[in-house]
Amino acid sequence: MRPEETRFLLQSIEAARRASSRGDQPFGAVLVDAQGKVLLEGENTVVTQRDCTGHAESNLMRDATKRFTPEVLAGCTMYASTEPCAMCAGAIFWGGVRRVVFSLSSAEFAQLVGTARGGLAMSCREVFERGSSPTQVEGPIPLQEARDVHTAFWR
């Protein structure tokens, strides 16, 4: 990971904070093109839109595939505040984004918030490894801000 990429992770965490401030779960994502330009941000909308698929990464990919060509998306990187779940990894794969960088791992997320809330214990790497096209994954990238946004929300 390039040092300047930390700012994209911090931007995804800020998107998670915005989601949390309106009552949604604190997850955020940022899509950056091959030249380092931020194209889109995604925020979780599970609670406010009453949509179980309203995860930040899925929302972002829904928007991205409407706006950008497959060629553009193939050169993009998604930065996520927390490791994408299996559903979101599928959306990223099918949308054609071939690089993902995340801060908080799904395992650490489960430790922070507990497993009583349920979950699908599968890393995004497991999903991407099954794909017909490779997806590069980098993470977890330890940032205290990624932990803090969840600690403030779930406790």
Short mmCIF file of C-alpha atoms in Angstrom, two decimals:
data_model
loop_
_atom_site.label_atom_id
_atom_site.label_comp_id
_atom_site.label_asym_id
_atom_site.label_seq_id
_atom_site.Cartn_x
_atom_site.Cartn_y
_atom_site.Cartn_z
CA MET A 1 0.00 0.00 0.00
CA ARG A 2 1.28 3.46 -0.89
CA PRO A 3 1.52 5.93 2.02
CA GLU A 4 -0.95 8.38 0.43
CA GLU A 5 -3.59 5.64 0.44
CA THR A 6 -4.09 6.09 4.18
CA ARG A 7 -6.09 9.23 3.42
CA PHE A 8 -8.55 7.19 1.34
CA LEU A 9 -9.03 4.78 4.25
CA LEU A 10 -9.57 7.73 6.58
CA GLN A 11 -12.11 9.11 4.10
CA SER A 12 -13.97 5.78 4.19
CA ILE A 13 -13.98 5.95 8.00
CA GLU A 14 -15.39 9.48 7.79
CA ALA A 15 -18.18 8.12 5.57
CA ALA A 16 -18.81 5.50 8.28
CA ARG A 17 -19.06 8.31 10.86
CA ARG A 18 -21.63 10.12 8.72
CA ALA A 19 -23.69 6.93 8.43
CA SER A 20 -23.53 6.48 12.19
CA SER A 21 -24.52 10.09 12.87
CA ARG A 22 -27.81 9.58 11.01
CA GLY A 23 -28.54 6.28 12.78
CA ASP A 24 -27.11 3.80 10.31
CA GLN A 25 -24.40 1.28 11.04
CA PRO A 26 -20.88 2.75 10.84
CA PHE A 27 -19.51 1.44 7.57
CA GLY A 28 -18.09 3.50 4.72
CA ALA A 29 -16.35 2.98 1.40
CA VAL A 30 -14.53 5.09 -1.19
CA LEU A 31 -13.89 4.30 -4.85
CA VAL A 32 -10.67 5.71 -6.32
CA ASP A 33 -9.65 5.52 -9.97
CA ALA A 34 -6.26 4.50 -11.36
CA GLN A 35 -5.07 8.13 -11.27
CA GLY A 36 -5.88 8.53 -7.57
CA LYS A 37 -9.09 10.55 -8.02
CA VAL A 38 -11.99 9.82 -5.69
CA LEU A 39 -14.97 8.87 -7.85
CA LEU A 40 -17.59 7.93 -5.26
CA GLU A 41 -18.26 7.41 -1.58
CA GLY A 42 -20.67 4.90 -0.10
CA GLU A 43 -22.33 4.83 3.29
CA ASN A 44 -24.35 2.20 5.09
CA THR A 45 -28.14 2.72 4.81
CA VAL A 46 -29.42 -0.51 6.38
CA VAL A 47 -31.41 1.20 9.14
CA THR A 48 -32.67 4.40 7.52
CA GLN A 49 -33.73 2.72 4.28
CA ARG A 50 -34.79 -0.52 5.94
CA ASP A 51 -32.72 -2.45 3.41
CA CYS A 52 -30.61 -5.37 4.56
CA THR A 53 -28.48 -5.00 1.41
CA GLY A 54 -27.74 -1.34 2.11
CA HIS A 55 -24.12 -1.91 3.07
CA ALA A 56 -21.66 0.85 2.16
CA GLU A 57 -19.78 -1.22 -0.41
CA SER A 58 -22.94 -2.56 -2.07
CA ASN A 59 -24.45 0.93 -2.23
CA LEU A 60 -21.24 2.24 -3.76
CA MET A 61 -21.04 -0.57 -6.34
CA ARG A 62 -24.70 -0.11 -7.30
CA ASP A 63 -23.96 3.53 -8.07
CA ALA A 64 -20.56 2.87 -9.66
CA THR A 65 -21.81 0.33 -12.19
CA LYS A 66 -24.45 2.82 -13.36
CA ARG A 67 -21.93 5.63 -13.80
CA PHE A 68 -18.69 4.05 -15.01
CA THR A 69 -17.62 1.63 -17.72
CA PRO A 70 -16.19 -1.78 -16.89
CA GLU A 71 -12.80 -0.55 -18.11
CA VAL A 72 -12.78 2.31 -15.60
CA LEU A 73 -13.94 0.07 -12.76
CA ALA A 74 -11.24 -2.51 -13.49
CA GLY A 75 -8.61 0.13 -12.73
CA CYS A 76 -10.25 1.29 -9.50
CA THR A 77 -9.52 0.53 -5.88
CA MET A 78 -12.18 0.33 -3.20
CA TYR A 79 -11.15 1.53 0.24
CA ALA A 80 -13.39 0.28 3.04
CA SER A 81 -13.51 1.22 6.70
CA THR A 82 -14.13 -2.43 7.57
CA GLU A 83 -13.50 -5.64 5.65
CA PRO A 84 -16.27 -6.19 3.08
CA CYS A 85 -18.71 -8.95 3.96
CA ALA A 86 -19.42 -11.85 1.59
CA MET A 87 -22.35 -10.02 -0.02
CA CYS A 88 -20.31 -6.87 -0.60
CA ALA A 89 -17.33 -8.85 -1.87
CA GLY A 90 -19.69 -10.39 -4.42
CA ALA A 91 -20.90 -6.95 -5.49
CA ILE A 92 -17.31 -5.74 -5.81
CA PHE A 93 -16.38 -8.80 -7.86
CA TRP A 94 -19.40 -8.60 -10.17
CA GLY A 95 -18.87 -4.85 -10.55
CA GLY A 96 -15.34 -5.47 -11.79
CA VAL A 97 -13.28 -3.62 -9.19
CA ARG A 98 -10.09 -5.63 -8.85
CA ARG A 99 -8.41 -4.12 -5.80
CA VAL A 100 -9.75 -3.70 -2.26
CA VAL A 101 -8.02 -2.11 0.73
CA PHE A 102 -9.66 -2.22 4.16
CA SER A 103 -8.84 -1.15 7.69
CA LEU A 104 -10.70 -3.18 10.31
CA SER A 105 -10.85 -6.95 9.70
CA SER A 106 -14.13 -8.81 10.02
CA ALA A 107 -12.55 -10.92 12.79
CA GLU A 108 -11.62 -7.84 14.82
CA PHE A 109 -15.04 -6.33 14.14
CA ALA A 110 -16.64 -9.45 15.61
CA GLN A 111 -14.38 -9.16 18.67
CA LEU A 112 -15.32 -5.49 19.14
CA VAL A 113 -19.08 -5.83 18.79
CA GLY A 114 -19.59 -9.45 19.76
CA THR A 115 -21.05 -12.24 17.70
CA ALA A 116 -24.53 -12.12 19.29
CA ARG A 117 -25.64 -9.75 16.52
CA GLY A 118 -25.08 -12.52 14.01
CA GLY A 119 -22.88 -12.48 10.99
CA LEU A 120 -21.51 -14.50 8.16
CA ALA A 121 -18.02 -15.58 9.19
CA MET A 122 -16.26 -15.47 5.85
CA SER A 123 -13.42 -13.20 4.84
CA CYS A 124 -13.62 -11.26 1.61
CA ARG A 125 -10.47 -13.09 0.50
CA GLU A 126 -12.42 -16.37 0.58
CA VAL A 127 -15.04 -14.91 -1.75
CA PHE A 128 -12.52 -13.35 -4.14
CA GLU A 129 -10.45 -16.55 -4.28
CA ARG A 130 -13.46 -18.27 -5.86
CA GLY A 131 -13.73 -15.68 -8.63
CA SER A 132 -12.70 -16.24 -12.21
CA SER A 133 -10.76 -12.96 -12.23
CA PRO A 134 -8.21 -12.11 -9.53
CA THR A 135 -9.00 -9.41 -6.97
CA GLN A 136 -6.10 -8.00 -4.98
CA VAL A 137 -6.86 -7.53 -1.27
CA GLU A 138 -4.80 -5.51 1.19
CA GLY A 139 -5.74 -5.40 4.81
CA PRO A 140 -6.28 -5.16 7.56
CA ILE A 141 -4.51 -1.82 7.72
CA PRO A 142 -4.58 -0.96 11.44
CA LEU A 143 -6.10 2.46 12.07
CA GLN A 144 -7.46 3.34 15.48
CA GLU A 145 -10.16 5.47 13.85
CA ALA A 146 -11.67 2.34 12.29
CA ARG A 147 -12.02 0.76 15.72
CA ASP A 148 -13.27 3.95 17.36
CA VAL A 149 -16.20 4.44 14.98
CA HIS A 150 -17.53 0.99 15.87
CA THR A 151 -16.84 1.23 19.59
CA ALA A 152 -18.82 4.48 19.74
CA PHE A 153 -21.78 2.99 17.85
CA TRP A 154 -22.21 -0.55 19.14
CA ARG A 155 -21.64 0.04 22.87
#
